[in-house]
CSV table of C-alpha atoms in Angstrom, one decimal:
chain,number,residue,atom,x,y,z
A,1,UNK,CA,10.1,-8.9,-69.9
A,2,UNK,CA,9.9,-5.6,-71.8
A,3,UNK,CA,13.2,-4.8,-73.4
A,4,UNK,CA,14.5,-1.6,-75.0
A,5,UNK,CA,17.2,-1.9,-77.5
A,6,UNK,CA,19.3,1.1,-78.4
A,7,UNK,CA,21.5,1.7,-81.4
A,8,UNK,CA,24.2,2.4,-82.1
A,9,UNK,CA,25.9,1.4,-78.8
A,10,UNK,CA,28.8,3.7,-79.5
A,11,UNK,CA,29.0,6.7,-81.8
A,12,UNK,CA,32.0,9.1,-82.3
A,13,UNK,CA,31.6,12.0,-84.7
A,14,UNK,CA,33.0,15.4,-85.5
A,15,UNK,CA,31.7,18.6,-84.2
A,16,UNK,CA,29.0,20.1,-86.5
A,17,UNK,CA,27.7,16.8,-87.8
A,18,UNK,CA,24.2,15.5,-87.4
A,19,UNK,CA,23.3,12.2,-85.8
A,20,UNK,CA,20.3,10.0,-84.9
A,21,UNK,CA,20.1,7.3,-82.2
A,22,UNK,CA,17.3,4.8,-81.9
A,23,UNK,CA,15.4,3.1,-79.2
A,24,UNK,CA,13.3,0.1,-80.2
A,25,UNK,CA,11.0,-2.4,-78.4
A,26,UNK,CA,8.5,-5.1,-79.2
A,27,UNK,CA,6.4,-3.8,-76.4
A,28,UNK,CA,4.1,-0.8,-76.1
A,29,UNK,CA,5.0,1.7,-73.4
A,30,UNK,CA,2.7,4.2,-71.7
A,31,UNK,CA,5.5,6.8,-72.1
A,32,UNK,CA,9.1,7.0,-73.2
A,33,UNK,CA,11.8,9.1,-71.7
A,34,UNK,CA,15.3,10.1,-72.9
A,35,UNK,CA,18.0,10.7,-70.3
A,36,UNK,CA,21.6,11.9,-70.6
A,37,UNK,CA,24.1,10.6,-68.1
A,38,UNK,CA,27.7,11.9,-67.5
A,39,UNK,CA,30.4,9.9,-65.7
A,40,UNK,CA,29.9,9.9,-61.9
A,41,UNK,CA,26.4,11.3,-62.1
A,42,UNK,CA,22.9,10.0,-62.3
A,43,UNK,CA,20.8,10.2,-65.4
A,44,UNK,CA,19.2,13.6,-66.1
A,45,UNK,CA,15.8,13.7,-67.9
A,46,UNK,CA,15.8,15.4,-71.3
A,47,UNK,CA,12.2,14.7,-72.5
A,48,UNK,CA,9.2,12.6,-72.0
A,49,UNK,CA,6.9,11.6,-74.9
A,50,UNK,CA,3.5,10.0,-74.3
A,51,UNK,CA,1.5,10.2,-77.5
A,52,UNK,CA,2.2,8.1,-80.6
A,53,UNK,CA,3.7,10.2,-83.3
A,54,UNK,CA,4.7,12.9,-80.9
A,55,UNK,CA,7.7,15.1,-81.8
A,56,UNK,CA,9.4,17.3,-79.3
A,57,UNK,CA,12.3,19.7,-79.8
A,58,UNK,CA,14.8,20.8,-77.2
A,59,UNK,CA,17.1,23.3,-78.9
A,60,UNK,CA,19.2,21.2,-81.3
A,61,UNK,CA,17.7,17.9,-80.1
A,62,UNK,CA,14.6,16.4,-81.7
A,63,UNK,CA,12.8,13.5,-80.1
A,64,UNK,CA,10.1,11.4,-81.8
A,65,UNK,CA,7.8,8.7,-80.5
A,66,UNK,CA,6.7,6.1,-82.9
A,67,UNK,CA,3.1,5.9,-83.9
A,68,UNK,CA,2.7,2.5,-82.1
A,69,UNK,CA,4.5,3.7,-79.0
A,70,UNK,CA,7.1,1.0,-79.3
A,71,UNK,CA,10.1,3.0,-80.6
A,72,UNK,CA,11.7,6.4,-80.4
A,73,UNK,CA,14.5,8.4,-82.0
A,74,UNK,CA,16.7,11.2,-80.9
A,75,UNK,CA,18.2,13.5,-83.5
A,76,UNK,CA,21.0,16.0,-82.8
A,77,UNK,CA,21.7,18.7,-85.2
A,78,UNK,CA,25.1,20.3,-85.4
A,79,UNK,CA,26.6,18.3,-82.6
A,80,UNK,CA,28.8,20.0,-80.1
A,81,UNK,CA,31.5,18.6,-77.7
A,82,UNK,CA,29.1,19.4,-74.8
A,83,UNK,CA,26.7,16.8,-76.2
A,84,UNK,CA,29.1,14.1,-75.3
A,85,UNK,CA,27.6,11.6,-72.9
A,86,UNK,CA,25.6,8.4,-72.4
A,87,UNK,CA,22.1,8.8,-73.8
A,88,UNK,CA,19.5,6.4,-72.3
A,89,UNK,CA,15.9,5.7,-73.3
A,90,UNK,CA,13.5,4.5,-70.7
A,91,UNK,CA,10.0,3.1,-71.0
A,92,UNK,CA,7.4,3.8,-68.5
A,93,UNK,CA,5.3,0.9,-67.2
A,94,UNK,CA,2.6,2.9,-65.5
A,95,UNK,CA,3.4,3.4,-61.9
A,96,UNK,CA,6.3,1.0,-61.8
A,97,UNK,CA,9.9,1.7,-62.2
A,98,UNK,CA,11.4,2.5,-65.6
A,99,UNK,CA,12.8,0.0,-68.0
A,100,UNK,CA,16.1,1.3,-69.5
A,101,UNK,CA,18.0,0.5,-72.6
A,102,UNK,CA,21.7,-0.1,-72.5
A,103,UNK,CA,22.4,3.4,-73.8
A,104,UNK,CA,24.3,5.0,-76.6
A,105,UNK,CA,27.8,6.3,-75.8
A,106,UNK,CA,28.2,9.5,-77.8
A,107,UNK,CA,31.5,11.3,-78.3
A,108,UNK,CA,31.7,14.6,-80.2
A,109,UNK,CA,35.2,15.4,-81.2
A,110,UNK,CA,36.2,19.1,-81.6
B,1,UNK,CA,19.5,20.3,-50.8
B,2,UNK,CA,17.5,20.7,-53.9
B,3,UNK,CA,18.2,17.3,-55.4
B,4,UNK,CA,18.4,13.6,-54.5
B,5,UNK,CA,21.4,12.9,-52.4
B,6,UNK,CA,23.1,9.5,-51.8
B,7,UNK,CA,25.7,8.4,-49.3
B,8,UNK,CA,28.3,7.2,-49.4
B,9,UNK,CA,29.4,8.2,-52.9
B,10,UNK,CA,31.8,5.3,-53.0
B,11,UNK,CA,31.9,2.1,-50.9
B,12,UNK,CA,34.5,-0.6,-51.0
B,13,UNK,CA,33.9,-3.8,-49.1
B,14,UNK,CA,35.0,-7.3,-48.9
B,15,UNK,CA,33.1,-10.3,-50.1
B,16,UNK,CA,30.7,-11.6,-47.4
B,17,UNK,CA,30.3,-8.2,-45.6
B,18,UNK,CA,27.1,-6.3,-45.0
B,19,UNK,CA,26.5,-2.8,-46.5
B,20,UNK,CA,23.9,-0.1,-46.3
B,21,UNK,CA,23.4,2.6,-48.9
B,22,UNK,CA,21.4,5.7,-48.1
B,23,UNK,CA,19.1,7.8,-50.2
B,24,UNK,CA,17.7,11.2,-49.3
B,25,UNK,CA,14.9,12.1,-51.8
B,26,UNK,CA,13.7,15.5,-52.8
B,27,UNK,CA,11.6,17.0,-50.0
B,28,UNK,CA,7.9,16.2,-50.5
B,29,UNK,CA,8.4,13.4,-53.0
B,30,UNK,CA,6.3,10.5,-52.1
B,31,UNK,CA,7.7,7.9,-54.5
B,32,UNK,CA,11.3,6.6,-54.3
B,33,UNK,CA,13.0,4.2,-56.6
B,34,UNK,CA,16.2,2.1,-56.4
B,35,UNK,CA,18.1,1.1,-59.6
B,36,UNK,CA,21.4,-0.7,-60.1
B,37,UNK,CA,23.7,0.1,-63.0
B,38,UNK,CA,26.4,-2.2,-64.0
B,39,UNK,CA,29.4,-1.2,-66.1
B,40,UNK,CA,28.3,-0.5,-69.7
B,41,UNK,CA,24.6,-1.1,-68.9
B,42,UNK,CA,21.6,1.0,-68.4
B,43,UNK,CA,20.0,1.3,-64.9
B,44,UNK,CA,18.1,-1.8,-63.9
B,45,UNK,CA,15.0,-1.4,-61.7
B,46,UNK,CA,15.2,-2.9,-58.2
B,47,UNK,CA,12.4,-1.6,-56.0
B,48,UNK,CA,10.1,1.3,-55.5
B,49,UNK,CA,8.3,2.8,-52.5
B,50,UNK,CA,5.1,4.8,-52.3
B,51,UNK,CA,5.3,6.4,-48.9
B,52,UNK,CA,6.6,3.9,-46.4
B,53,UNK,CA,5.6,0.7,-48.2
B,54,UNK,CA,7.5,-1.2,-50.9
B,55,UNK,CA,5.0,-1.1,-53.7
B,56,UNK,CA,7.0,-3.3,-56.0
B,57,UNK,CA,10.2,-5.2,-55.1
B,58,UNK,CA,10.2,-7.5,-58.1
B,59,UNK,CA,13.5,-6.2,-59.3
B,60,UNK,CA,15.5,-7.3,-56.2
B,61,UNK,CA,17.9,-10.0,-57.4
B,62,UNK,CA,17.6,-12.2,-54.4
B,63,UNK,CA,16.9,-12.2,-50.6
B,64,UNK,CA,20.3,-10.8,-49.8
B,65,UNK,CA,18.9,-7.4,-50.9
B,66,UNK,CA,16.4,-5.5,-48.8
B,67,UNK,CA,15.3,-1.9,-48.7
B,68,UNK,CA,13.3,0.2,-46.1
B,69,UNK,CA,11.8,3.6,-45.9
B,70,UNK,CA,10.4,3.7,-42.4
B,71,UNK,CA,9.2,7.3,-42.3
B,72,UNK,CA,8.4,7.8,-46.0
B,73,UNK,CA,11.4,9.9,-46.7
B,74,UNK,CA,15.0,8.6,-46.4
B,75,UNK,CA,15.5,5.1,-47.7
B,76,UNK,CA,18.2,2.5,-47.1
B,77,UNK,CA,19.2,-0.3,-49.4
B,78,UNK,CA,20.7,-3.1,-47.5
B,79,UNK,CA,22.9,-5.9,-49.0
B,80,UNK,CA,23.9,-8.9,-46.9
B,81,UNK,CA,26.8,-11.3,-47.6
B,82,UNK,CA,28.0,-9.2,-50.5
B,83,UNK,CA,29.3,-10.9,-53.6
B,84,UNK,CA,31.7,-9.6,-56.2
B,85,UNK,CA,28.8,-9.6,-58.7
B,86,UNK,CA,27.1,-7.0,-56.5
B,87,UNK,CA,29.6,-4.4,-57.6
B,88,UNK,CA,27.8,-1.7,-59.5
B,89,UNK,CA,26.5,1.9,-59.2
B,90,UNK,CA,23.3,2.0,-57.1
B,91,UNK,CA,21.1,4.8,-58.1
B,92,UNK,CA,18.2,6.3,-56.2
B,93,UNK,CA,15.4,8.4,-57.8
B,94,UNK,CA,12.4,10.2,-56.4
B,95,UNK,CA,9.2,11.6,-57.9
B,96,UNK,CA,6.5,13.8,-56.6
B,97,UNK,CA,4.0,11.0,-57.0
B,98,UNK,CA,3.8,7.8,-59.0
B,99,UNK,CA,4.0,8.3,-62.8
B,100,UNK,CA,5.7,11.7,-62.3
B,101,UNK,CA,9.1,12.6,-63.5
B,102,UNK,CA,11.9,10.7,-61.7
B,103,UNK,CA,14.9,12.7,-60.5
B,104,UNK,CA,18.1,10.7,-60.0
B,105,UNK,CA,20.8,11.0,-57.4
B,106,UNK,CA,24.5,10.7,-58.3
B,107,UNK,CA,24.6,7.1,-57.2
B,108,UNK,CA,26.7,5.1,-54.8
B,109,UNK,CA,29.5,3.1,-56.5
B,110,UNK,CA,29.8,-0.2,-54.6
B,111,UNK,CA,32.9,-2.3,-55.1
B,112,UNK,CA,33.1,-5.8,-53.6
B,113,UNK,CA,36.6,-7.2,-53.4
């Protein structure tokens, strides 16, 4: 079974601070995706990374895929209250369904 | 609508009852996925369809769970003899084709009393 472990599980910081959350696995994934989920809604895709070492930026969010395609990180610069939510990483298994981590619950306090 | 829709949004049932959860994928999407998300957990893969056929149902927890997609569009997840442990949010996602981006619906929150 391929598992994705996310850390930290919970994170509460002040507005304006920077943060990094991690997604680690012992398995290689063909792709890795980051989702954000708000209460009562389904996950919304933020980014997909497919190449080892790949870095993608989405405004204040920077995503990195590890060289060995087993881990990834999400860095948020100058966090804002609107960034509050559950951040999920998910590994692609080819054509099959995604394998999700348990998520990082992020709270940005004004 | 433009996105994946799921009905009902909430379902409360009693232990032992039968329930059906419906998913309307984005028009034209050939792949459809069902996931289950328990409280405090990430979504857990259940089953996916390519067209009308279930391509992989290895995530279904037991034979009380069954899903169909008879015309290659709408899908129904069926749960027989519900148990309290079935309580969760059931998420549906669709993608244009296999390996394409999956778009999720808002989920159906199932509560088994």
